Tab-separated table of C-alpha atoms and ligand atoms in Angstrom:
chain	number	residue	atom	x	y	z
A	1	UNK	CA	8.746	15.346	5.771
A	2	UNK	CA	6.253	12.688	6.023
A	3	UNK	CA	3.612	13.332	8.620
A	4	UNK	CA	2.435	9.836	9.898
A	5	UNK	CA	-0.864	8.910	11.504
A	6	UNK	CA	-0.102	5.398	13.353
A	7	UNK	CA	-3.754	3.230	13.985
A	8	UNK	CA	-2.817	0.553	16.070
A	9	UNK	CA	0.160	2.525	17.732
A	10	UNK	CA	-0.031	0.341	21.356
A	11	UNK	CA	0.555	-2.770	19.518
A	12	UNK	CA	3.114	-4.597	17.978
A	13	UNK	CA	3.539	-3.385	14.418
A	14	UNK	CA	3.041	-0.326	16.544
A	15	UNK	CA	5.766	-0.210	18.891
A	16	UNK	CA	8.006	-1.542	15.699
A	17	UNK	CA	6.908	1.359	13.567
A	18	UNK	CA	7.595	4.601	15.952
A	19	UNK	CA	10.921	2.507	16.876
A	20	UNK	CA	12.272	3.279	13.528
A	21	UNK	CA	10.017	7.286	13.261
A	22	UNK	CA	12.274	8.257	16.682
A	23	UNK	CA	15.151	7.145	14.379
A	24	UNK	CA	14.834	9.594	12.107
A	25	UNK	CA	13.021	12.677	13.785
A	26	UNK	CA	14.555	14.821	10.304
A	27	UNK	CA	12.322	12.404	8.332
A	28	UNK	CA	9.475	11.540	10.183
A	29	UNK	CA	6.885	13.281	12.791
A	30	UNK	CA	3.968	11.814	13.731
A	31	UNK	CA	0.703	13.898	13.547
A	32	UNK	CA	-1.752	11.097	14.915
A	33	UNK	CA	-1.880	8.175	16.907
A	34	UNK	CA	-4.803	5.980	17.605
A	35	UNK	CA	-5.376	2.961	19.803
A	36	UNK	CA	-8.203	0.484	21.080
A	37	UNK	CA	-8.675	1.195	24.792
A	38	UNK	CA	-5.048	1.447	26.478
A	39	UNK	CA	-5.023	4.719	27.707
A	40	UNK	CA	-1.796	4.763	29.896
A	41	UNK	CA	-0.092	3.425	26.909
A	42	UNK	CA	-1.714	5.498	24.466
A	43	UNK	CA	-0.740	8.995	26.679
A	44	UNK	CA	3.195	7.576	27.283
A	45	UNK	CA	3.112	7.413	23.236
A	46	UNK	CA	1.604	10.861	22.926
A	47	UNK	CA	4.652	12.732	25.757
A	48	UNK	CA	7.257	10.744	23.557
A	49	UNK	CA	5.686	12.024	19.986
A	50	UNK	CA	3.478	14.308	20.349
A	51	UNK	CA	0.656	14.207	17.990
A	52	UNK	CA	-1.632	16.815	16.871
A	53	UNK	CA	-4.397	13.965	17.834
A	54	UNK	CA	-5.182	11.450	19.660
A	55	UNK	CA	-7.867	8.628	18.633
A	56	UNK	CA	-9.150	5.767	21.427
A	57	UNK	CA	-11.880	4.111	19.742
A	58	UNK	CA	-13.474	2.909	23.018
A	59	UNK	CA	-15.570	6.276	23.523
A	60	UNK	CA	-15.864	5.073	27.208
A	61	UNK	CA	-11.908	6.207	27.043
A	62	UNK	CA	-12.477	9.649	25.932
A	63	UNK	CA	-12.563	11.040	28.926
A	64	UNK	CA	-9.642	9.468	30.775
A	65	UNK	CA	-7.009	9.838	28.060
A	66	UNK	CA	-7.931	13.640	27.861
A	67	UNK	CA	-7.526	13.938	31.974
A	68	UNK	CA	-4.220	11.833	31.644
A	69	UNK	CA	-2.873	14.191	29.004
A	70	UNK	CA	-4.205	17.437	30.943
A	71	UNK	CA	-1.944	16.257	33.534
A	72	UNK	CA	1.135	15.551	31.320
A	73	UNK	CA	0.189	19.085	29.803
A	74	UNK	CA	-0.424	18.342	26.302
A	75	UNK	CA	-1.982	20.339	24.194
A	76	UNK	CA	-3.263	17.351	21.995
A	77	UNK	CA	-6.525	16.877	20.810
A	78	UNK	CA	-8.486	14.190	21.510
A	79	UNK	CA	-11.036	12.196	19.826
A	80	UNK	CA	-12.646	8.561	20.073
A	81	UNK	CA	-14.956	6.129	18.642
A	82	UNK	CA	-14.898	4.707	15.159
A	83	UNK	CA	-16.146	7.622	13.372
A	84	UNK	CA	-13.114	9.642	14.641
A	85	UNK	CA	-10.681	6.430	13.473
A	86	UNK	CA	-12.381	6.832	9.647
A	87	UNK	CA	-11.446	10.616	10.017
A	88	UNK	CA	-7.970	10.870	11.190
A	89	UNK	CA	-7.179	7.933	8.719
A	90	UNK	CA	-8.436	10.321	6.019
A	91	UNK	CA	-7.902	13.789	7.790
A	92	UNK	CA	-5.244	16.703	7.458
A	93	UNK	CA	-2.742	15.755	10.003
A	94	UNK	CA	-1.075	13.013	8.247
A	95	UNK	CA	0.202	12.331	4.744
A	96	UNK	CA	0.995	8.630	5.340
A	97	UNK	CA	-1.359	5.832	7.459
A	98	UNK	CA	-0.139	2.992	8.906
A	99	UNK	CA	-2.935	0.189	9.413
A	100	UNK	CA	-1.848	-1.601	12.106
A	101	UNK	CA	-4.971	-1.937	13.794
A	102	UNK	CA	-5.844	-6.042	13.889
A	103	UNK	CA	-8.511	-7.392	12.459
A	104	UNK	CA	-12.025	-6.436	10.814
A	105	UNK	CA	-11.495	-3.389	12.619
A	106	UNK	CA	-8.731	-1.579	10.730
A	107	UNK	CA	-11.339	-1.627	7.978
A	108	UNK	CA	-12.907	0.795	7.073
A	109	UNK	CA	-9.985	3.259	8.544
A	110	UNK	CA	-7.860	1.176	5.869
A	111	UNK	CA	-10.264	2.408	3.077
A	112	UNK	CA	-10.850	5.617	4.193
A	113	UNK	CA	-6.699	5.917	3.918
A	114	UNK	CA	-7.151	4.483	0.521
A	115	UNK	CA	-9.846	6.606	-0.447
A	116	UNK	CA	-7.724	10.107	0.780
A	117	UNK	CA	-5.182	9.220	-1.311
A	118	UNK	CA	-2.501	8.512	1.656
A	119	UNK	CA	0.758	6.452	1.442
A	120	UNK	CA	-0.803	3.575	2.674
A	121	UNK	CA	1.599	1.071	5.155
A	122	UNK	CA	-0.587	-1.860	5.089
A	123	UNK	CA	0.129	-4.519	8.085
A	124	UNK	CA	-4.003	-4.875	8.593
A	125	UNK	CA	-4.470	-7.643	6.187
A	126	UNK	CA	-7.370	-9.066	7.219
A	127	UNK	CA	-8.837	-6.036	5.626
A	128	UNK	CA	-7.367	-7.081	2.229
A	129	UNK	CA	-9.079	-10.590	2.886
A	130	UNK	CA	-12.186	-9.242	3.201
A	131	UNK	CA	-12.393	-6.257	1.057
A	132	UNK	CA	-9.354	-6.637	-1.923
A	133	UNK	CA	-11.515	-5.208	-5.155
A	134	UNK	CA	-12.974	-2.435	-2.922
A	135	UNK	CA	-9.424	-1.445	-1.537
A	136	UNK	CA	-7.990	-1.464	-5.092
A	137	UNK	CA	-10.591	0.843	-6.297
A	138	UNK	CA	-10.224	2.965	-3.307
A	139	UNK	CA	-6.579	3.432	-4.175
A	140	UNK	CA	-7.198	4.178	-7.655
A	141	UNK	CA	-9.618	6.726	-6.864
A	142	UNK	CA	-7.228	8.054	-4.310
A	143	UNK	CA	-4.191	8.185	-6.000
A	144	UNK	CA	-2.778	7.157	-3.138
A	145	UNK	CA	0.497	4.419	-3.041
A	146	UNK	CA	-0.089	1.329	-0.979
A	147	UNK	CA	3.440	-0.444	0.709
A	148	UNK	CA	2.810	-3.619	2.091
A	149	UNK	CA	3.984	-4.094	5.841
A	150	UNK	CA	3.321	-8.071	6.217
A	151	UNK	CA	7.372	-9.534	5.834
A	152	UNK	CA	6.513	-11.499	3.045
A	153	UNK	CA	4.369	-8.892	0.780
A	154	UNK	CA	7.051	-7.107	1.599
A	155	UNK	CA	9.818	-9.149	0.442
A	156	UNK	CA	7.635	-9.959	-2.916
A	157	UNK	CA	7.367	-5.956	-3.381
A	158	UNK	CA	11.234	-5.729	-3.220
A	159	UNK	CA	11.505	-8.806	-5.580
A	160	UNK	CA	9.363	-7.639	-8.084
A	161	UNK	CA	10.078	-5.400	-11.296
A	162	UNK	CA	9.058	-1.533	-10.514
A	163	UNK	CA	6.263	-0.793	-12.211
A	164	UNK	CA	4.738	-3.835	-13.780
A	165	UNK	CA	0.918	-3.980	-13.195
A	166	UNK	CA	1.184	-7.556	-15.024
A	167	UNK	CA	2.860	-10.412	-13.421
A	168	UNK	CA	3.042	-12.792	-16.381
A	169	UNK	CA	4.408	-9.668	-18.955
A	170	UNK	CA	6.717	-9.021	-16.556
A	171	UNK	CA	8.094	-12.669	-16.505
A	172	UNK	CA	6.959	-14.112	-13.137
A	173	UNK	CA	5.960	-17.643	-12.617
A	174	UNK	CA	4.925	-17.675	-9.016
A	175	UNK	CA	5.183	-16.445	-5.909
A	176	UNK	CA	6.536	-18.330	-3.085
A	177	UNK	CA	5.520	-17.268	0.452
A	178	UNK	CA	7.413	-18.738	3.244
A	179	UNK	CA	6.235	-19.316	6.384
A	180	UNK	CA	8.012	-20.237	9.345
A	181	UNK	CA	5.187	-23.506	10.336
A	182	UNK	CA	4.689	-21.737	14.039
A	183	UNK	CA	5.357	-23.469	17.305
A	184	UNK	CA	3.990	-26.687	16.068
A	185	UNK	CA	5.716	-27.345	13.141
A	186	UNK	CA	6.130	-30.685	12.517
A	187	UNK	CA	3.753	-32.198	14.986
A	188	UNK	CA	0.269	-33.601	13.850
A	189	UNK	CA	-3.458	-33.163	14.659
A	190	UNK	CA	-4.061	-35.563	17.246
A	191	UNK	CA	-0.825	-34.008	19.392
A	192	UNK	CA	-2.845	-30.124	19.197
A	193	UNK	CA	-6.009	-31.248	20.843
A	194	UNK	CA	-4.468	-29.735	24.231
A	195	UNK	CA	-3.169	-26.659	23.060
A	196	UNK	CA	-3.183	-24.159	25.526
A	197	UNK	CA	-3.186	-20.169	24.178
A	198	UNK	CA	0.118	-19.458	25.926
A	199	UNK	CA	1.717	-22.698	24.145
A	200	UNK	CA	0.247	-21.419	20.657
A	201	UNK	CA	1.710	-17.650	21.351
A	202	UNK	CA	5.132	-18.876	22.208
A	203	UNK	CA	5.855	-18.243	18.078
A	204	UNK	CA	9.641	-19.587	17.800
A	205	UNK	CA	10.828	-16.421	15.677
A	206	UNK	CA	8.687	-13.659	15.865
A	207	UNK	CA	6.927	-11.399	18.995
A	208	UNK	CA	3.415	-10.497	18.056
A	209	UNK	CA	0.193	-9.556	19.063
A	210	UNK	CA	-1.785	-12.643	20.492
A	211	UNK	CA	-4.159	-12.761	17.452
A	212	UNK	CA	-1.587	-12.896	14.809
A	213	UNK	CA	0.514	-15.220	17.008
A	214	UNK	CA	-2.218	-18.123	16.996
A	215	UNK	CA	-2.814	-17.574	13.614
A	216	UNK	CA	0.802	-18.234	12.881
A	217	UNK	CA	0.461	-21.863	15.106
A	218	UNK	CA	-3.048	-22.895	12.495
A	219	UNK	CA	-1.395	-21.688	9.408
A	220	UNK	CA	-4.315	-19.402	9.227
A	221	UNK	CA	-1.950	-16.418	9.028
A	222	UNK	CA	-0.404	-18.067	5.555
A	223	UNK	CA	-3.573	-18.748	4.505
A	224	UNK	CA	-4.728	-14.928	5.097
A	225	UNK	CA	-1.202	-14.108	3.349
A	226	UNK	CA	-1.822	-15.969	0.042
A	227	UNK	CA	-5.342	-13.813	-0.279
A	228	UNK	CA	-3.336	-11.149	0.471
A	229	UNK	CA	-0.767	-11.249	-1.866
A	230	UNK	CA	-3.450	-12.576	-5.020
A	231	UNK	CA	-5.249	-8.859	-4.301
A	232	UNK	CA	-1.902	-7.243	-3.717
A	233	UNK	CA	-0.373	-8.416	-6.387
A	234	UNK	CA	-2.869	-9.154	-8.793
A	235	UNK	CA	-2.033	-12.661	-8.949
A	236	UNK	CA	-4.095	-15.857	-9.372
A	237	UNK	CA	-4.179	-18.554	-6.758
A	238	UNK	CA	-2.377	-21.113	-9.063
A	239	UNK	CA	1.330	-18.826	-8.794
A	240	UNK	CA	1.084	-18.354	-5.101
A	241	UNK	CA	2.250	-20.997	-3.202
A	242	UNK	CA	3.777	-21.700	0.106
A	243	UNK	CA	7.010	-23.354	1.342
A	244	UNK	CA	8.100	-23.536	5.044
A	245	UNK	CA	11.412	-22.246	5.781
A	246	UNK	CA	11.835	-22.827	10.113
A	247	UNK	CA	14.654	-19.664	10.141
A	248	UNK	CA	12.314	-17.141	9.016
A	249	UNK	CA	15.528	-15.668	6.852
A	250	UNK	CA	14.220	-15.619	3.538
A	251	UNK	CA	11.123	-13.563	4.053
A	252	UNK	CA	9.551	-14.581	0.725
A	253	UNK	CA	10.307	-15.402	-2.848
A	254	UNK	CA	9.827	-14.465	-6.771
A	255	UNK	CA	10.379	-17.017	-9.804
A	256	UNK	CA	11.066	-15.846	-13.100
A	257	UNK	CA	10.236	-17.275	-16.792
A	258	UNK	CA	14.065	-17.813	-16.718
A	259	UNK	CA	14.786	-19.872	-13.818
A	260	UNK	CA	15.600	-17.044	-11.722
A	261	UNK	CA	14.220	-16.679	-7.744
A	262	UNK	CA	14.938	-13.570	-6.281
A	263	UNK	CA	14.666	-13.650	-2.559
A	264	UNK	CA	14.673	-10.966	0.335
A	265	UNK	CA	16.901	-11.950	3.228
A	266	UNK	CA	17.193	-10.666	6.720
A	267	UNK	CA	16.744	-11.470	10.593
A	268	UNK	CA	13.170	-11.843	11.535
A	269	UNK	CA	12.630	-8.101	12.741
A	270	UNK	CA	9.513	-6.339	11.461
A	271	UNK	CA	11.747	-3.250	11.307
A	272	UNK	CA	12.974	-3.957	8.141
A	273	UNK	CA	9.675	-3.926	6.328
A	274	UNK	CA	8.396	-0.829	8.046
A	275	UNK	CA	11.539	1.225	6.989
A	276	UNK	CA	11.230	0.295	3.531
A	277	UNK	CA	7.885	1.179	3.189
A	278	UNK	CA	8.364	4.425	5.085
A	279	UNK	CA	11.208	5.747	3.140
A	280	UNK	CA	10.270	3.620	-0.178
A	281	UNK	CA	12.135	4.467	-2.846
A	282	UNK	CA	14.675	5.088	-0.788
A	283	UNK	CA	16.393	3.017	1.841
A	284	UNK	CA	16.392	3.708	5.847
A	285	UNK	CA	18.705	2.676	8.850
A	286	UNK	CA	16.032	-0.007	10.461
A	287	UNK	CA	17.754	-0.380	14.023
A	288	UNK	CA	17.802	-4.156	12.659
A	289	UNK	CA	21.671	-6.057	12.974
A	290	UNK	CA	23.320	-7.319	9.934
A	291	UNK	CA	22.310	-10.813	8.825
A	292	UNK	CA	25.505	-13.291	9.057
A	293	UNK	CA	25.496	-15.948	7.062
A	294	UNK	CA	28.212	-17.605	7.919
A	295	UNK	CA	26.820	-18.174	11.785
A	296	UNK	CA	23.591	-18.702	10.288
A	297	UNK	CA	25.039	-21.499	8.079
A	298	UNK	CA	21.972	-23.014	6.594
A	299	UNK	CA	18.339	-22.444	5.376
A	300	UNK	CA	16.044	-25.182	5.572
A	301	UNK	CA	12.657	-25.351	3.456
A	302	UNK	CA	9.635	-28.270	3.131
A	303	UNK	CA	5.941	-28.620	2.298
A	304	UNK	CA	3.153	-27.570	4.679
A	305	UNK	CA	1.636	-30.007	6.400
A	306	UNK	CA	-2.070	-29.425	5.087
A	307	UNK	CA	-3.853	-32.602	6.406
A	308	UNK	CA	-2.563	-31.157	10.344
A	309	UNK	CA	-2.641	-27.276	9.712
A	310	UNK	CA	-6.021	-27.627	7.663
A	311	UNK	CA	-6.634	-23.802	8.063
A	312	UNK	CA	-4.010	-23.269	5.233
A	313	UNK	CA	-6.012	-25.420	3.131
A	314	UNK	CA	-8.889	-24.021	3.933
A	315	UNK	CA	-7.978	-20.376	2.918
A	316	UNK	CA	-7.144	-21.602	-0.439
A	317	UNK	CA	-10.861	-23.377	-0.764
A	318	UNK	CA	-12.288	-20.039	0.194
A	319	UNK	CA	-10.046	-18.201	-2.609
A	320	UNK	CA	-11.155	-20.307	-4.982
A	321	UNK	CA	-15.188	-20.362	-4.161
A	322	UNK	CA	-14.966	-16.300	-4.507
A	323	UNK	CA	-18.455	-14.988	-3.255
A	324	UNK	CA	-18.294	-14.066	0.017
A	325	UNK	CA	-16.060	-16.957	1.307
A	326	UNK	CA	-12.848	-14.742	2.049
A	327	UNK	CA	-14.961	-12.789	4.409
A	328	UNK	CA	-16.691	-15.504	5.916
A	329	UNK	CA	-12.969	-17.190	6.401
A	330	UNK	CA	-11.529	-14.470	8.157
A	331	UNK	CA	-14.911	-13.201	10.599
A	332	UNK	CA	-15.164	-17.588	11.308
A	333	UNK	CA	-11.101	-17.267	12.065
A	334	UNK	CA	-11.446	-14.074	14.457
A	335	UNK	CA	-14.595	-15.398	16.288
A	336	UNK	CA	-13.188	-18.369	16.445
A	337	UNK	CA	-9.762	-17.251	17.827
A	338	UNK	CA	-11.116	-15.364	20.262
A	339	UNK	CA	-12.864	-17.869	21.760
A	340	UNK	CA	-9.839	-20.150	21.996
A	341	UNK	CA	-7.464	-17.302	23.120
A	342	UNK	CA	-10.831	-17.015	26.139
A	343	UNK	CA	-10.165	-21.038	26.898
A	344	UNK	CA	-13.848	-21.326	25.477
A	345	UNK	CA	-12.724	-23.232	22.067
A	346	UNK	CA	-9.981	-25.923	21.913
A	347	UNK	CA	-7.295	-25.099	19.540
A	348	UNK	CA	-8.819	-27.547	16.597
A	349	UNK	CA	-12.069	-26.231	17.142
A	350	UNK	CA	-10.611	-23.231	15.246
A	351	UNK	CA	-10.259	-25.061	12.238
A	352	UNK	CA	-14.037	-26.849	12.384
A	353	UNK	CA	-15.406	-23.412	12.957
A	354	UNK	CA	-13.739	-22.188	9.506
A	355	UNK	CA	-15.287	-25.180	7.516
A	356	UNK	CA	-18.416	-25.030	8.985
A	357	UNK	CA	-18.077	-21.405	7.782
A	358	UNK	CA	-17.361	-21.733	4.708
A	359	UNK	CA	-19.871	-24.187	3.764
A	360	UNK	CA	-22.328	-21.355	4.734
A	361	UNK	CA	-20.708	-18.810	2.581
A	362	UNK	CA	-22.889	-17.199	0.079
A	363	UNK	CA	-21.756	-17.448	-3.914
A	364	UNK	CA	-22.907	-13.809	-3.834
A	365	UNK	CA	-20.226	-11.433	-3.708
A	366	UNK	CA	-20.326	-8.684	-1.391
A	367	UNK	CA	-19.302	-5.846	-3.638
A	368	UNK	CA	-19.891	-2.496	-1.580
A	369	UNK	CA	-18.881	-1.968	2.341
A	370	UNK	CA	-22.440	-2.059	3.725
A	371	UNK	CA	-22.665	-5.443	1.630
A	372	UNK	CA	-19.310	-6.481	3.048
A	373	UNK	CA	-19.881	-5.578	6.286
A	374	UNK	CA	-23.451	-7.065	6.223
A	375	UNK	CA	-21.717	-10.787	5.278
A	376	UNK	CA	-18.887	-10.367	8.010
A	377	UNK	CA	-21.540	-9.869	10.760
A	378	UNK	CA	-23.561	-13.034	9.599
A	379	UNK	CA	-20.579	-15.363	9.291
A	380	UNK	CA	-19.571	-13.813	12.967
A	381	UNK	CA	-23.022	-15.332	14.235
A	382	UNK	CA	-23.101	-18.404	12.668
A	383	UNK	CA	-19.290	-18.604	13.494
A	384	UNK	CA	-20.762	-18.667	17.461
A	385	UNK	CA	-23.552	-20.694	17.170
A	386	UNK	CA	-20.510	-23.405	15.879
A	387	UNK	CA	-18.288	-22.445	18.711
A	388	UNK	CA	-21.043	-22.864	20.998
A	389	UNK	CA	-22.110	-26.460	20.088
A	390	UNK	CA	-18.383	-27.224	20.287
A	391	UNK	CA	-17.717	-26.046	23.265
A	392	UNK	CA	-20.724	-27.711	24.931
B	1	NAD	P1	-1.508	-6.387	18.743
B	1	NAD	O1	-2.741	-6.939	19.101
B	1	NAD	O2	0.105	-6.137	19.379
B	1	NAD	O3	-2.002	-4.819	18.261
B	1	NAD	C1	-3.294	-4.228	17.822
B	1	NAD	C2	-3.748	-2.521	17.992
B	1	NAD	O4	-4.757	-2.694	17.129
B	1	NAD	C3	-3.379	-2.294	19.264
B	1	NAD	O5	-2.668	-1.098	18.779
B	1	NAD	C4	-4.747	-1.774	20.037
B	1	NAD	O6	-5.090	-1.188	20.545
B	1	NAD	C5	-5.465	-1.789	18.163
B	1	NAD	N1	-7.142	-2.190	18.025
B	1	NAD	C6	-7.452	-3.743	18.351
B	1	NAD	N2	-8.762	-3.170	17.906
B	1	NAD	C7	-9.322	-2.144	17.701
B	1	NAD	C8	-10.628	-1.506	17.624
B	1	NAD	N3	-11.625	-1.903	17.940
B	1	NAD	N4	-10.334	-0.483	17.370
B	1	NAD	C9	-9.120	0.027	17.125
B	1	NAD	N5	-7.754	-0.135	17.438
B	1	NAD	C10	-7.822	-1.412	17.863
B	1	NAD	O7	-1.754	-6.709	16.710
B	1	NAD	P2	-0.175	-6.702	15.950
B	1	NAD	O8	0.461	-7.796	16.183
B	1	NAD	O9	0.819	-5.235	16.168
B	1	NAD	O10	-0.499	-7.050	14.534
B	1	NAD	C11	-1.883	-5.479	14.069
B	1	NAD	C12	-2.198	-5.901	12.370
B	1	NAD	O11	-0.572	-5.962	12.028
B	1	NAD	C13	-2.657	-7.471	12.159
B	1	NAD	O12	-3.511	-7.507	11.011
B	1	NAD	C14	-1.640	-8.502	12.013
B	1	NAD	O13	-2.214	-9.447	11.619
B	1	NAD	C15	-0.739	-7.327	11.281
B	1	NAD	N6	0.648	-7.755	11.506
B	1	NAD	C16	1.417	-7.869	12.576
B	1	NAD	C17	2.557	-8.453	12.092
B	1	NAD	C18	3.648	-8.473	13.659
B	1	NAD	O14	4.725	-8.664	13.360
B	1	NAD	N7	3.203	-7.974	14.595
B	1	NAD	C19	3.592	-9.387	10.964
B	1	NAD	C20	2.698	-9.129	9.897
B	1	NAD	C21	0.771	-8.318	9.973
B	2	MG	MG1	3.744	-11.968	7.376
């Protein structure tokens, strides 16, 4: 029996995780549920999954949550704030942590879970982009294991030979990450100037939170995933390629020296990756319908348009630059996407803000948590100034 902490329980990954968990009460129980500030949604989940501990990141929500749970007659403990979140990720109420908070807000709890030796089911790609080396250190120190939830990385993990630390020694030539191309595939930059948040969030194949939906529309999501793959699989950037595959059926591929390509296919439903990571090395039912190849009939592939979707090129650039570039990339992107969703920045301003941020990123790496958080804060301030200029 595994006991889970679901951090980001009220989000899209949180919901898919709890759906799989509910199908296997004999295998999984929920020890901790955590969310940002959605009191009602978190209380409803507590009623259904009966965790020992509920954590709400916004301290102002602690009393309202406690009152709601009391009304439901639930004995669950309630805590709030960032420190409570970090303590819960490392604490005794779980052996498995689902890191499904969006953005840099998930960094410290992800690191804490790794350091404490938990099985880490990682969706929070921003944490890897900001602190990939530190996360690897924390995992080595804790002795736990990381299983990627991001569908591409989950696919690559499934296609790599087990137990090989070195890709070249395992005969791996390239990792091919597939990208749907997002809702604006095939369009040129001039056609994207007046895009609204709702248009950007209308993803053709996946239902996700709004931040990652915008990232998918700019292709920054794929850029973050290239950096994520670099850290998770210790792969140099030149061995990671992106191919656009509009059907989102092939979730990614690994190419070997002998010419073999191994791919993982399935319907676009995050529950497959989540079930794989939950049960690994076993396989369990995820509630996902089988893929009908005959009905599907065809799979298409094309090269990404790096001139229109500049964010993907900027991500490769940040990875090559080293220093604090990937921290700056992530921070500028988070600020720009938030501004875009708020109507304070045009769609094309997202790439412009990130490009500006990269030009200011210090060349010295930030190696410990304090330095990483400091670099993140500095880059956010620079991005906010740029956003103010672009929206003026
Ligand atoms: P979402 O917006 O639907 O949910 C985000 C969750 O994080 C919510 O539960 C929210 O309460 C919590 N949260 C937000 N800010 C917080 C804070 N400051 N402190 C504590 N909790 C906070 O997002 P999502 O689509 O579920 O994505 C979550 C993560 O998973 C992201 O990093 C995303 O890139 C990654 N991911 C998502 C998908 C997907 O299909 N949705 C696929 C691959 C990777
Ligand atoms: Mg993905």
